[in-house]
PDB file of C-alpha atoms in Angstrom:
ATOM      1  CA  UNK P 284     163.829 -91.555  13.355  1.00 96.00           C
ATOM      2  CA  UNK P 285     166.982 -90.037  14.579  1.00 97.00           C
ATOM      3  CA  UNK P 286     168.752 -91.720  17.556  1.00 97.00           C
ATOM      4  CA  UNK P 287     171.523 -89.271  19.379  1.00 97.00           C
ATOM      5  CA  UNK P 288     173.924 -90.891  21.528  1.00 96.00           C
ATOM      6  CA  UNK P 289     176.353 -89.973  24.832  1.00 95.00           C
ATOM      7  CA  UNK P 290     178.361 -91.895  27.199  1.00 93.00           C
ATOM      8  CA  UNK P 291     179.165 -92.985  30.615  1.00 91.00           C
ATOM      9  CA  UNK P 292     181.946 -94.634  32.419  1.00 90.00           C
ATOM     10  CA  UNK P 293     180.870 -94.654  35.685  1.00 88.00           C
ATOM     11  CA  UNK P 294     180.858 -97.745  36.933  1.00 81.00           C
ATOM     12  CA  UNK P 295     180.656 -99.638  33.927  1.00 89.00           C
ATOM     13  CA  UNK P 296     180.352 -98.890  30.441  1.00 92.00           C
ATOM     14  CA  UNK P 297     176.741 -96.738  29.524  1.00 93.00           C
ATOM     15  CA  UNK P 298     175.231 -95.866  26.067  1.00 94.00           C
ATOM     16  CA  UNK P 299     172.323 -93.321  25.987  1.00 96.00           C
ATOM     17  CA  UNK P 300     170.483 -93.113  22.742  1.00 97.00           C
ATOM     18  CA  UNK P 301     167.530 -90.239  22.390  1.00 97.00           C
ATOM     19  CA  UNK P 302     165.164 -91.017  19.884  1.00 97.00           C
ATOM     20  CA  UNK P 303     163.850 -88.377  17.977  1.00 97.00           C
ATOM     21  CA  UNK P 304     161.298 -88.348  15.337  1.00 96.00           C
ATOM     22  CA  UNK P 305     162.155 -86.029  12.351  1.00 96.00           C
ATOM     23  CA  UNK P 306     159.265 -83.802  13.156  1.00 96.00           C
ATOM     24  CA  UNK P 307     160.358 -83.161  16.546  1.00 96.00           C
ATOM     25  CA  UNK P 308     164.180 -82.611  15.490  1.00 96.00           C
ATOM     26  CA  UNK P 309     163.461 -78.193  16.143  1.00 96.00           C
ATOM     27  CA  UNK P 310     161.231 -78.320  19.139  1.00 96.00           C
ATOM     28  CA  UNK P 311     163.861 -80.450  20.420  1.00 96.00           C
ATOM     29  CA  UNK P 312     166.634 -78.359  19.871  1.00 96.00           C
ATOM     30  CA  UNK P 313     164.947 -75.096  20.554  1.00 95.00           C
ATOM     31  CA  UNK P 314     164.284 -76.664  24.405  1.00 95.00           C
ATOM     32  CA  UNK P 315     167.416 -77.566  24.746  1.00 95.00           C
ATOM     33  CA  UNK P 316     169.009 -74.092  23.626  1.00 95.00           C
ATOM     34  CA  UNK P 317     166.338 -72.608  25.834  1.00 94.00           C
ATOM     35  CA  UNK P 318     168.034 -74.179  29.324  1.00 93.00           C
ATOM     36  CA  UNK P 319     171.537 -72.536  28.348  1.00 91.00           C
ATOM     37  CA  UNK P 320     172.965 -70.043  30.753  1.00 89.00           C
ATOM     38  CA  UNK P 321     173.939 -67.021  29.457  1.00 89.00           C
ATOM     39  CA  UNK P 322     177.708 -67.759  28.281  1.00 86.00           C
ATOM     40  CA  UNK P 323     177.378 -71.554  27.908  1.00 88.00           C
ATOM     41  CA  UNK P 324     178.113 -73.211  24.433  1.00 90.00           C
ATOM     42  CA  UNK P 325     175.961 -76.718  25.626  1.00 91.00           C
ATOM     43  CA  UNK P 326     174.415 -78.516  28.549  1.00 90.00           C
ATOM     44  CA  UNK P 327     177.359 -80.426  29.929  1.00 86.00           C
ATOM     45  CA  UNK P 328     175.965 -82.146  32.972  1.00 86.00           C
ATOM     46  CA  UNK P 329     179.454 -82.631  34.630  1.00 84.00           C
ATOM     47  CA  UNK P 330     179.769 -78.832  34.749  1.00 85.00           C
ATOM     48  CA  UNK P 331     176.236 -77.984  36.386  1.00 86.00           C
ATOM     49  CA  UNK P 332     175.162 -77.296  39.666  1.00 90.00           C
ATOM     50  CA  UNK P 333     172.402 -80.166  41.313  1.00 94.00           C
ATOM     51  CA  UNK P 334     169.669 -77.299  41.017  1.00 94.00           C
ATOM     52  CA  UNK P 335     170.079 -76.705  37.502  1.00 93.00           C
ATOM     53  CA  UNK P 336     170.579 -80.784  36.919  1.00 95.00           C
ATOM     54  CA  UNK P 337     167.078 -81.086  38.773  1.00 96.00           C
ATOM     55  CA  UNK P 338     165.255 -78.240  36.708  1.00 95.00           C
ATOM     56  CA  UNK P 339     166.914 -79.624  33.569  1.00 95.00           C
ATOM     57  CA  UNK P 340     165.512 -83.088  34.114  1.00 95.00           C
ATOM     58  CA  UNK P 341     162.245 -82.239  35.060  1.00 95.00           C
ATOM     59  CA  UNK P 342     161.950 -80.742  31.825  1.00 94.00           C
ATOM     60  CA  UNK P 343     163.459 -83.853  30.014  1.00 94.00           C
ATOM     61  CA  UNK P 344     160.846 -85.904  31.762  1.00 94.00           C
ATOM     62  CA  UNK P 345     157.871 -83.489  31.147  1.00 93.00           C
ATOM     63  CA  UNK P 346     158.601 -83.951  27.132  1.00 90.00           C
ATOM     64  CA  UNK P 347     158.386 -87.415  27.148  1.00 83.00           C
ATOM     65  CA  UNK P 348     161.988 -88.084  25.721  1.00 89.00           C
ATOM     66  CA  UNK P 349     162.387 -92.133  25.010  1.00 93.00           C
ATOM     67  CA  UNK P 350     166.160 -92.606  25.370  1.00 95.00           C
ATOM     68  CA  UNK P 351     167.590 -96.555  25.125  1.00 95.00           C
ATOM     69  CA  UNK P 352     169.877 -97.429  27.314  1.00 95.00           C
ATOM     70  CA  UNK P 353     172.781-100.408  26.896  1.00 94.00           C
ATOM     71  CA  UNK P 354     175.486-101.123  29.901  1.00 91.00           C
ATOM     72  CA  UNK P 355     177.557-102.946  30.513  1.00 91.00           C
ATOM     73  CA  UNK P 356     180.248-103.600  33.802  1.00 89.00           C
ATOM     74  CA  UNK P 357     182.599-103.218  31.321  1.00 90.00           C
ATOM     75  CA  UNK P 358     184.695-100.641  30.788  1.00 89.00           C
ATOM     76  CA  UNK P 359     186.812 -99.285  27.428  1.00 88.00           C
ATOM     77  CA  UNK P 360     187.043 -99.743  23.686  1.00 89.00           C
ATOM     78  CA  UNK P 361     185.954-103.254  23.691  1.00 90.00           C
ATOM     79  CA  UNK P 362     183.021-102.880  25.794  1.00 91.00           C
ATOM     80  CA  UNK P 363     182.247 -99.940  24.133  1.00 92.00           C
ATOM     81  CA  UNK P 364     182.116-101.485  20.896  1.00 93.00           C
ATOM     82  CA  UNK P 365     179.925-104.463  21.929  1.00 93.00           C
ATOM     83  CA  UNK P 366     177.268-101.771  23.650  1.00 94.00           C
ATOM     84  CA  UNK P 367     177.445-100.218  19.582  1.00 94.00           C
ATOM     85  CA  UNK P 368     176.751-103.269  18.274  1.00 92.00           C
ATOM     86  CA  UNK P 369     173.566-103.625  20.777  1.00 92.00           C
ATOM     87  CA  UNK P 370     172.571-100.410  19.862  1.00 93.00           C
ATOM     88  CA  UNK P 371     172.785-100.654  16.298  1.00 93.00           C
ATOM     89  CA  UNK P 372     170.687-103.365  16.296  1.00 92.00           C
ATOM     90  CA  UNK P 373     168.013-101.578  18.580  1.00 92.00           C
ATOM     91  CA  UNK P 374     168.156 -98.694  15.873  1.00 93.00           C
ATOM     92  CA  UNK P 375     167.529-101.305  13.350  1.00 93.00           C
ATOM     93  CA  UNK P 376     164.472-102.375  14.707  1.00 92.00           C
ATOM     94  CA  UNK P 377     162.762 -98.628  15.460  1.00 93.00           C
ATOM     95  CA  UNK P 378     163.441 -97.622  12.276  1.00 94.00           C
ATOM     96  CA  UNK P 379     166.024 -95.255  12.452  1.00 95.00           C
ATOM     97  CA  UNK P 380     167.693 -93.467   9.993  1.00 95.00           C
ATOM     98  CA  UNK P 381     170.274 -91.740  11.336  1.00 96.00           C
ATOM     99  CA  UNK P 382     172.703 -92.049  14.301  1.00 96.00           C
ATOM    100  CA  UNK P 383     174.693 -89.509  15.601  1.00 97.00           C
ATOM    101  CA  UNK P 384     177.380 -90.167  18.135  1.00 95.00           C
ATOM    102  CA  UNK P 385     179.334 -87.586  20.209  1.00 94.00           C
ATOM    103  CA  UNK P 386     182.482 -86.674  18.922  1.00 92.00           C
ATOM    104  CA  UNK P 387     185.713 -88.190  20.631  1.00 89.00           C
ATOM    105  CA  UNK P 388     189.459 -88.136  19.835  1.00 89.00           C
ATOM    106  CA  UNK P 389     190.210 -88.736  16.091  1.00 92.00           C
ATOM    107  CA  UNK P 390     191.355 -92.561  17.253  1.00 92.00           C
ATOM    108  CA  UNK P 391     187.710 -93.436  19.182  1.00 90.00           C
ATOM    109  CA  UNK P 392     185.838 -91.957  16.239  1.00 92.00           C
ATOM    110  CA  UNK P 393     188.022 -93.774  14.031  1.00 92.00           C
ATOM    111  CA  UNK P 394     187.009 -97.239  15.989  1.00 92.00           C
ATOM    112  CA  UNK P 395     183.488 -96.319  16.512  1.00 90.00           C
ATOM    113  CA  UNK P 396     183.383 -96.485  12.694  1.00 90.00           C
ATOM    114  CA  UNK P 397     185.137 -99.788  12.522  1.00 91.00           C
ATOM    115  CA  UNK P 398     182.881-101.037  14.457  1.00 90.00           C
ATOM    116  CA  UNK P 399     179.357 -99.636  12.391  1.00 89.00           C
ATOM    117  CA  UNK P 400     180.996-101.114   9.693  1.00 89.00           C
ATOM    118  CA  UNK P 401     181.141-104.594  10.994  1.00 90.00           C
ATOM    119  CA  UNK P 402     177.144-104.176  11.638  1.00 87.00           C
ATOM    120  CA  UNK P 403     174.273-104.386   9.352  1.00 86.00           C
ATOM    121  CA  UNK P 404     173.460-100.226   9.560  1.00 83.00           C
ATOM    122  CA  UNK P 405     174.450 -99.510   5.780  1.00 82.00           C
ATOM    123  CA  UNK P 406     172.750-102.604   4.910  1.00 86.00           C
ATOM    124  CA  UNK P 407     169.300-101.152   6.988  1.00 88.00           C
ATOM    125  CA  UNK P 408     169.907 -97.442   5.890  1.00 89.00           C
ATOM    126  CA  UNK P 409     171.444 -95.895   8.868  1.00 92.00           C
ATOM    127  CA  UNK P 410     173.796 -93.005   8.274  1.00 93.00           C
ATOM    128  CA  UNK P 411     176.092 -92.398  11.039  1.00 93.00           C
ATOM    129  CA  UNK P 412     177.958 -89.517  12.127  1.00 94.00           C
ATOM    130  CA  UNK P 413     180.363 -88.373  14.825  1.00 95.00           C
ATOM    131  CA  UNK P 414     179.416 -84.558  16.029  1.00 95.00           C
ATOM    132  CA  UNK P 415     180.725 -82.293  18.651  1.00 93.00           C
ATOM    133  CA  UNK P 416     178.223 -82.351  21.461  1.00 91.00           C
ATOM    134  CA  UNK P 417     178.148 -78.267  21.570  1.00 91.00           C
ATOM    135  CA  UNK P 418     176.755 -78.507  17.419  1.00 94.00           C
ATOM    136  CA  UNK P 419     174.081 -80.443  18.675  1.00 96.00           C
ATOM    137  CA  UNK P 420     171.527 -79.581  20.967  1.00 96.00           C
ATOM    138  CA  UNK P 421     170.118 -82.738  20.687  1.00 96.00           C
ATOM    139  CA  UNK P 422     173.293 -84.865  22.386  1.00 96.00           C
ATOM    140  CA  UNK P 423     173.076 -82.904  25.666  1.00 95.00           C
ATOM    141  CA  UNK P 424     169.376 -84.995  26.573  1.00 96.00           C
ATOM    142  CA  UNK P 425     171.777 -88.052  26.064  1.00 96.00           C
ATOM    143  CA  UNK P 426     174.303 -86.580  28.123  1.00 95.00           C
ATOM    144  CA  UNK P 427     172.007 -86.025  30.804  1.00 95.00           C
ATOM    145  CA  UNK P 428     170.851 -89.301  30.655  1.00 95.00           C
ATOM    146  CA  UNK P 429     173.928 -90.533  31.006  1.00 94.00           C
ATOM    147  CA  UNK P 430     175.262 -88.876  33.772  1.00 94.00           C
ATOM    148  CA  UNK P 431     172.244 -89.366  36.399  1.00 95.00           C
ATOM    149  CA  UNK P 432     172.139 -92.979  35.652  1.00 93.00           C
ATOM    150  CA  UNK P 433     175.933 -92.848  36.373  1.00 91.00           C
ATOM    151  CA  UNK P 434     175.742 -90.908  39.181  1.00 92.00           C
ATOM    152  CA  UNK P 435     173.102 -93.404  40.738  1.00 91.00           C
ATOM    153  CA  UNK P 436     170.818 -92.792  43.747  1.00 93.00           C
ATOM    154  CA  UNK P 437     168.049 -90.183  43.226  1.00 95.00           C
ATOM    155  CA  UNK P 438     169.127 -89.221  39.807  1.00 95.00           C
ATOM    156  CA  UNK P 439     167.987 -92.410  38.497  1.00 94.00           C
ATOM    157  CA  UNK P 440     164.790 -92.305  40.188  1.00 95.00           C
ATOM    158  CA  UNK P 441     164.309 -88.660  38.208  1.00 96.00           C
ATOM    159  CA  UNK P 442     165.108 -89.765  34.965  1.00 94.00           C
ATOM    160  CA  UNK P 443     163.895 -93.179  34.924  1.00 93.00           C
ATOM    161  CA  UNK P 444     160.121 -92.021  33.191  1.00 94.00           C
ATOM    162  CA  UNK P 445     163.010 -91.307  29.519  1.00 92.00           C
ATOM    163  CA  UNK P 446     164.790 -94.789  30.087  1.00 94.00           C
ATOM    164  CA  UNK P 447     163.945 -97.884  28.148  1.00 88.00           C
ATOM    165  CA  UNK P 448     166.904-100.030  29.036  1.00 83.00           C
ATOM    166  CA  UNK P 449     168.028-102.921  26.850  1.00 67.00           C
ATOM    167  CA  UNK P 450     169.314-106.028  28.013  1.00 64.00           C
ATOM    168  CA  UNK P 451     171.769-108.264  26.639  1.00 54.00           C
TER     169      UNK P 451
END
């Protein structure tokens, strides 16, 4: 199992992790390419328009996407870095293999892996990776996520079928 995650900082401090079985890793990527405009390099939901957010998460939610979700009221490094220690151990326990984290700065990559380290990933098998989010198709369902359950209201009553949240 793969597990692709995005952030939030709306509010509070927001992991979304897609699961994706390793089977499913093309058909995933091939819908995702397939809702590009012509000229676009990713889905970027901060950049759309509320019709194309709408259209895009309809089709999220008719392929059954099952994206974890940590939060926390939180906000910045530290928070962050508790949220990857929840999430690591979530991973842990579907069976994932390998978890790939949008790209930041040098510095926030460079504590994201700090903080893998600390957890028991290696020890379970998990590879992680920082990539940018426009070389993987994959990220932008996290992103997505991410950004209607930040922007509250409706948007988290459209993507709420993808959400499995974990609590603390």
């Amino acid at each position: 199992m793969h597990m692709f995650v995005d952030e939030t900082e709306r509010g509070g401090h927001l992991l979304a992790a897609t699961l994706v079985a390793p089977a499913a890793l093309h058909s995933t990527r091939s819908l995702m390419r397939s809702l590009l405009l012509p000229g676009e390099r990713r889905v970027h939901f901060k950049s759309e328009k509320d019709s194309r957010r709408k259209f895009i998460v309809s089709r999220l939610v008719e392929r059954t996407f099952e994206v974890v979700v940590v939060s926390s009221c939180e906000k910045g490094d530290s928070a962050r870095a508790v949220l990857l220690e929840r999430l690591v151990t979530e991973a842990i326990d579907r069976g994932v293999s390998r978890l790939v984290l949008d790209s930041r700065d040098h510095a926030g990559n460079g504590r994201d892996r700090v903080v893998l380290a600390r957890t028991k990933a290696r020890d379970a098998g998990i590879v992680y990776e920082h990539i940018q989010s426009s070389a993987e198709p994959a990220l932008w369902v996290s992103d997505a996520v991410a950004w209607c359950l930040g922007a509250g209201g409706d948007w988290v009553r459209r993507i709420n079928p993808v959400v499995t949240r974990v609590q603390p």
